[in-house]
C-alpha cells in the first residue's frame, strides 16, 4: 500500500507540477525530477470532463458549448480542420466519442503550445491568449481538485 501512495504522489507531481518528497531509503527531493514518460493524459482529460460537464454528455454551455468537454463550435471546427485534419460535423458534438476526440486534441494542442500542463489547462478554458494574459486560475484550481 505504501508503494501505491508513493506512485500516486509521483504521478500527481508529474501532472500538476508540484514537488513531493518521496520516502525510500531516505528522503529524495522530487523538486528536480524530470520524468522521461508523459503522465497519464486520461486522468487530466477526465478531470476536465468533470469540471466542464460533470460527466453529462448532453451538457450545453451558456455560449453554446456542447458535450462532455464543452467544446465551442469555433474550437470544434478549427480543431477538426487544423489538428485532426478530418471533417467531423458539429452536429456530432454530443456524441461522447467525437467530443472527447476533439476536446482531447485541443487540450493536447494547448499544452504543447503553452509549453506546460498548467498553462495548457488554463488555455483550454481561456484560449492561448487568455492564458498568456494570466486568466484561468480559478479554472485551473477546479481541475486540480479532480486530479
PDB file of C-alpha atoms in Angstrom:
ATOM      1  CA  UNK A   1       0.000   0.000   0.000  1.00  0.00           C
ATOM      2  CA  UNK A   2       2.891   2.329   0.757  1.00  0.00           C
ATOM      3  CA  UNK A   3       4.217   1.871  -2.795  1.00  0.00           C
ATOM      4  CA  UNK A   4       0.802   2.791  -4.211  1.00  0.00           C
ATOM      5  CA  UNK A   5       0.853   6.025  -2.204  1.00  0.00           C
ATOM      6  CA  UNK A   6       4.374   6.779  -3.434  1.00  0.00           C
ATOM      7  CA  UNK A   7       3.443   6.131  -7.070  1.00  0.00           C
ATOM      8  CA  UNK A   8       0.302   8.261  -6.731  1.00  0.00           C
ATOM      9  CA  UNK A   9       2.339  11.153  -5.370  1.00  0.00           C
ATOM     10  CA  UNK A  10       4.852  10.741  -8.192  1.00  0.00           C
ATOM     11  CA  UNK A  11       2.095  10.766 -10.811  1.00  0.00           C
ATOM     12  CA  UNK A  12       0.411  13.810  -9.295  1.00  0.00           C
ATOM     13  CA  UNK A  13       3.705  15.688  -9.123  1.00  0.00           C
ATOM     14  CA  UNK A  14       4.211  14.986 -12.806  1.00  0.00           C
ATOM     15  CA  UNK A  15       0.694  16.064 -13.768  1.00  0.00           C
ATOM     16  CA  UNK A  16       0.291  19.269 -11.784  1.00  0.00           C
ATOM     17  CA  UNK A  17       3.895  20.306 -11.440  1.00  0.00           C
ATOM     18  CA  UNK A  18       4.041  20.124  -7.661  1.00  0.00           C
ATOM     19  CA  UNK A  19       7.152  18.814  -5.938  1.00  0.00           C
ATOM     20  CA  UNK A  20       6.710  15.998  -3.469  1.00  0.00           C
ATOM     21  CA  UNK A  21       9.144  14.233  -1.218  1.00  0.00           C
ATOM     22  CA  UNK A  22       9.487  10.528  -1.866  1.00  0.00           C
ATOM     23  CA  UNK A  23      10.494   8.406   1.116  1.00  0.00           C
ATOM     24  CA  UNK A  24      12.504   5.370   0.109  1.00  0.00           C
ATOM     25  CA  UNK A  25      15.762   4.658   1.900  1.00  0.00           C
ATOM     26  CA  UNK A  26      15.713   8.268   2.995  1.00  0.00           C
ATOM     27  CA  UNK A  27      14.217  11.481   1.693  1.00  0.00           C
ATOM     28  CA  UNK A  28      14.721  12.077  -2.013  1.00  0.00           C
ATOM     29  CA  UNK A  29      13.840  15.502  -3.340  1.00  0.00           C
ATOM     30  CA  UNK A  30      11.420  15.391  -6.246  1.00  0.00           C
ATOM     31  CA  UNK A  31      11.931  19.102  -6.959  1.00  0.00           C
ATOM     32  CA  UNK A  32      14.418  18.460  -9.741  1.00  0.00           C
ATOM     33  CA  UNK A  33      12.844  15.259 -11.072  1.00  0.00           C
ATOM     34  CA  UNK A  34      12.316  15.378 -14.832  1.00  0.00           C
ATOM     35  CA  UNK A  35      10.188  12.420 -15.970  1.00  0.00           C
ATOM     36  CA  UNK A  36      11.064  10.672 -19.186  1.00  0.00           C
ATOM     37  CA  UNK A  37       7.484   9.475 -19.713  1.00  0.00           C
ATOM     38  CA  UNK A  38       4.360  11.565 -20.113  1.00  0.00           C
ATOM     39  CA  UNK A  39       1.747  11.494 -17.352  1.00  0.00           C
ATOM     40  CA  UNK A  40      -1.495   9.685 -17.973  1.00  0.00           C
ATOM     41  CA  UNK A  41      -3.375  12.037 -20.245  1.00  0.00           C
ATOM     42  CA  UNK A  42      -6.645  10.262 -19.487  1.00  0.00           C
ATOM     43  CA  UNK A  43      -6.511  11.396 -15.836  1.00  0.00           C
ATOM     44  CA  UNK A  44      -6.202  15.024 -16.899  1.00  0.00           C
ATOM     45  CA  UNK A  45      -8.862  14.649 -19.596  1.00  0.00           C
ATOM     46  CA  UNK A  46     -11.292  13.088 -17.109  1.00  0.00           C
ATOM     47  CA  UNK A  47     -10.705  15.910 -14.608  1.00  0.00           C
ATOM     48  CA  UNK A  48     -11.558  18.450 -17.311  1.00  0.00           C
ATOM     49  CA  UNK A  49     -14.699  16.499 -18.197  1.00  0.00           C
ATOM     50  CA  UNK A  50     -15.792  16.647 -14.551  1.00  0.00           C
ATOM     51  CA  UNK A  51     -15.243  20.410 -14.394  1.00  0.00           C
ATOM     52  CA  UNK A  52     -16.771  21.162 -17.790  1.00  0.00           C
ATOM     53  CA  UNK A  53     -19.884  18.961 -17.792  1.00  0.00           C
ATOM     54  CA  UNK A  54     -19.861  16.884 -14.603  1.00  0.00           C
ATOM     55  CA  UNK A  55     -19.830  13.873 -16.912  1.00  0.00           C
ATOM     56  CA  UNK A  56     -23.084  14.774 -18.668  1.00  0.00           C
ATOM     57  CA  UNK A  57     -22.731  14.050 -22.386  1.00  0.00           C
ATOM     58  CA  UNK A  58     -25.713  16.250 -23.307  1.00  0.00           C
ATOM     59  CA  UNK A  59     -24.462  19.284 -21.366  1.00  0.00           C
ATOM     60  CA  UNK A  60     -24.789  22.636 -23.096  1.00  0.00           C
ATOM     61  CA  UNK A  61     -22.868  25.735 -22.021  1.00  0.00           C
ATOM     62  CA  UNK A  62     -24.119  29.309 -21.843  1.00  0.00           C
ATOM     63  CA  UNK A  63     -22.266  30.195 -25.039  1.00  0.00           C
ATOM     64  CA  UNK A  64     -23.416  27.065 -26.877  1.00  0.00           C
ATOM     65  CA  UNK A  65     -20.552  24.723 -25.971  1.00  0.00           C
ATOM     66  CA  UNK A  66     -21.530  21.091 -26.281  1.00  0.00           C
ATOM     67  CA  UNK A  67     -20.904  17.720 -24.734  1.00  0.00           C
ATOM     68  CA  UNK A  68     -18.595  16.222 -22.152  1.00  0.00           C
ATOM     69  CA  UNK A  69     -15.661  18.541 -22.842  1.00  0.00           C
ATOM     70  CA  UNK A  70     -17.848  21.594 -23.583  1.00  0.00           C
ATOM     71  CA  UNK A  71     -16.251  22.400 -26.922  1.00  0.00           C
ATOM     72  CA  UNK A  72     -17.432  25.548 -28.694  1.00  0.00           C
ATOM     73  CA  UNK A  73     -18.401  25.446 -32.360  1.00  0.00           C
ATOM     74  CA  UNK A  74     -15.445  27.616 -33.366  1.00  0.00           C
ATOM     75  CA  UNK A  75     -12.944  25.437 -31.446  1.00  0.00           C
ATOM     76  CA  UNK A  76     -14.591  22.279 -32.815  1.00  0.00           C
ATOM     77  CA  UNK A  77     -14.296  23.400 -36.433  1.00  0.00           C
ATOM     78  CA  UNK A  78     -10.741  24.711 -36.011  1.00  0.00           C
ATOM     79  CA  UNK A  79      -9.548  21.565 -34.203  1.00  0.00           C
ATOM     80  CA  UNK A  80     -11.110  19.219 -36.758  1.00  0.00           C
ATOM     81  CA  UNK A  81      -9.664  21.152 -39.690  1.00  0.00           C
ATOM     82  CA  UNK A  82      -6.236  22.097 -38.306  1.00  0.00           C
ATOM     83  CA  UNK A  83      -5.260  19.425 -35.787  1.00  0.00           C
ATOM     84  CA  UNK A  84      -7.237  16.293 -36.647  1.00  0.00           C
ATOM     85  CA  UNK A  85      -7.294  17.045 -40.375  1.00  0.00           C
ATOM     86  CA  UNK A  86     -10.703  15.468 -40.832  1.00  0.00           C
ATOM     87  CA  UNK A  87     -14.258  16.590 -41.074  1.00  0.00           C
ATOM     88  CA  UNK A  88     -16.420  15.852 -38.037  1.00  0.00           C
ATOM     89  CA  UNK A  89     -19.793  17.603 -38.202  1.00  0.00           C
ATOM     90  CA  UNK A  90     -20.703  19.982 -35.379  1.00  0.00           C
ATOM     91  CA  UNK A  91     -23.968  18.037 -35.056  1.00  0.00           C
ATOM     92  CA  UNK A  92     -21.904  15.161 -33.633  1.00  0.00           C
ATOM     93  CA  UNK A  93     -20.592  17.258 -30.720  1.00  0.00           C
ATOM     94  CA  UNK A  94     -22.934  15.477 -28.283  1.00  0.00           C
ATOM     95  CA  UNK A  95     -21.516  12.103 -29.296  1.00  0.00           C
ATOM     96  CA  UNK A  96     -19.139  11.213 -26.452  1.00  0.00           C
ATOM     97  CA  UNK A  97     -16.543   9.564 -28.674  1.00  0.00           C
ATOM     98  CA  UNK A  98     -16.206  12.519 -31.033  1.00  0.00           C
ATOM     99  CA  UNK A  99     -16.496  15.130 -28.301  1.00  0.00           C
ATOM    100  CA  UNK A 100     -13.623  13.544 -26.380  1.00  0.00           C
ATOM    101  CA  UNK A 101     -11.586  13.108 -29.557  1.00  0.00           C
ATOM    102  CA  UNK A 102     -11.920  16.784 -30.483  1.00  0.00           C
ATOM    103  CA  UNK A 103     -11.658  18.119 -26.924  1.00  0.00           C
ATOM    104  CA  UNK A 104      -8.598  15.997 -26.118  1.00  0.00           C
ATOM    105  CA  UNK A 105      -6.892  17.020 -29.366  1.00  0.00           C
ATOM    106  CA  UNK A 106      -7.447  20.677 -28.483  1.00  0.00           C
ATOM    107  CA  UNK A 107      -6.184  20.102 -24.917  1.00  0.00           C
ATOM    108  CA  UNK A 108      -3.010  18.453 -26.248  1.00  0.00           C
ATOM    109  CA  UNK A 109      -2.540  21.396 -28.598  1.00  0.00           C
ATOM    110  CA  UNK A 110      -2.944  23.868 -25.717  1.00  0.00           C
ATOM    111  CA  UNK A 111      -0.390  22.030 -23.580  1.00  0.00           C
ATOM    112  CA  UNK A 112       2.084  21.825 -26.444  1.00  0.00           C
ATOM    113  CA  UNK A 113       1.570  25.450 -27.463  1.00  0.00           C
ATOM    114  CA  UNK A 114       1.916  26.897 -23.952  1.00  0.00           C
ATOM    115  CA  UNK A 115       4.810  24.640 -23.026  1.00  0.00           C
ATOM    116  CA  UNK A 116       3.449  23.253 -19.759  1.00  0.00           C
ATOM    117  CA  UNK A 117       0.447  21.442 -18.377  1.00  0.00           C
ATOM    118  CA  UNK A 118      -0.898  24.148 -16.065  1.00  0.00           C
ATOM    119  CA  UNK A 119      -0.849  26.850 -18.737  1.00  0.00           C
ATOM    120  CA  UNK A 120      -2.313  24.324 -21.183  1.00  0.00           C
ATOM    121  CA  UNK A 121      -5.237  23.670 -18.831  1.00  0.00           C
ATOM    122  CA  UNK A 122      -5.853  27.403 -18.473  1.00  0.00           C
ATOM    123  CA  UNK A 123      -5.604  27.829 -22.261  1.00  0.00           C
ATOM    124  CA  UNK A 124      -8.189  25.067 -22.777  1.00  0.00           C
ATOM    125  CA  UNK A 125     -10.634  27.262 -20.866  1.00  0.00           C
ATOM    126  CA  UNK A 126      -9.493  30.777 -21.777  1.00  0.00           C
ATOM    127  CA  UNK A 127      -7.722  30.309 -25.094  1.00  0.00           C
ATOM    128  CA  UNK A 128      -3.989  30.694 -25.689  1.00  0.00           C
ATOM    129  CA  UNK A 129      -4.145  34.480 -25.476  1.00  0.00           C
ATOM    130  CA  UNK A 130      -6.236  34.394 -22.308  1.00  0.00           C
ATOM    131  CA  UNK A 131      -3.760  32.103 -20.576  1.00  0.00           C
ATOM    132  CA  UNK A 132      -0.893  34.403 -21.571  1.00  0.00           C
ATOM    133  CA  UNK A 133      -2.814  37.313 -20.055  1.00  0.00           C
ATOM    134  CA  UNK A 134      -2.974  35.395 -16.772  1.00  0.00           C
ATOM    135  CA  UNK A 135      -6.603  34.307 -16.944  1.00  0.00           C
ATOM    136  CA  UNK A 136      -7.988  30.936 -15.912  1.00  0.00           C
ATOM    137  CA  UNK A 137      -6.537  30.471 -12.420  1.00  0.00           C
ATOM    138  CA  UNK A 138      -9.929  29.590 -10.916  1.00  0.00           C
ATOM    139  CA  UNK A 139     -10.485  27.032 -13.675  1.00  0.00           C
ATOM    140  CA  UNK A 140      -7.057  25.506 -13.048  1.00  0.00           C
ATOM    141  CA  UNK A 141      -7.864  25.232  -9.337  1.00  0.00           C
ATOM    142  CA  UNK A 142     -11.121  23.396 -10.131  1.00  0.00           C
ATOM    143  CA  UNK A 143      -9.345  20.929 -12.442  1.00  0.00           C
ATOM    144  CA  UNK A 144      -6.655  20.239  -9.825  1.00  0.00           C
ATOM    145  CA  UNK A 145      -9.358  19.295  -7.310  1.00  0.00           C
ATOM    146  CA  UNK A 146     -10.405  16.452  -9.637  1.00  0.00           C
ATOM    147  CA  UNK A 147      -6.895  15.067 -10.126  1.00  0.00           C
TER     148      UNK A 147
END
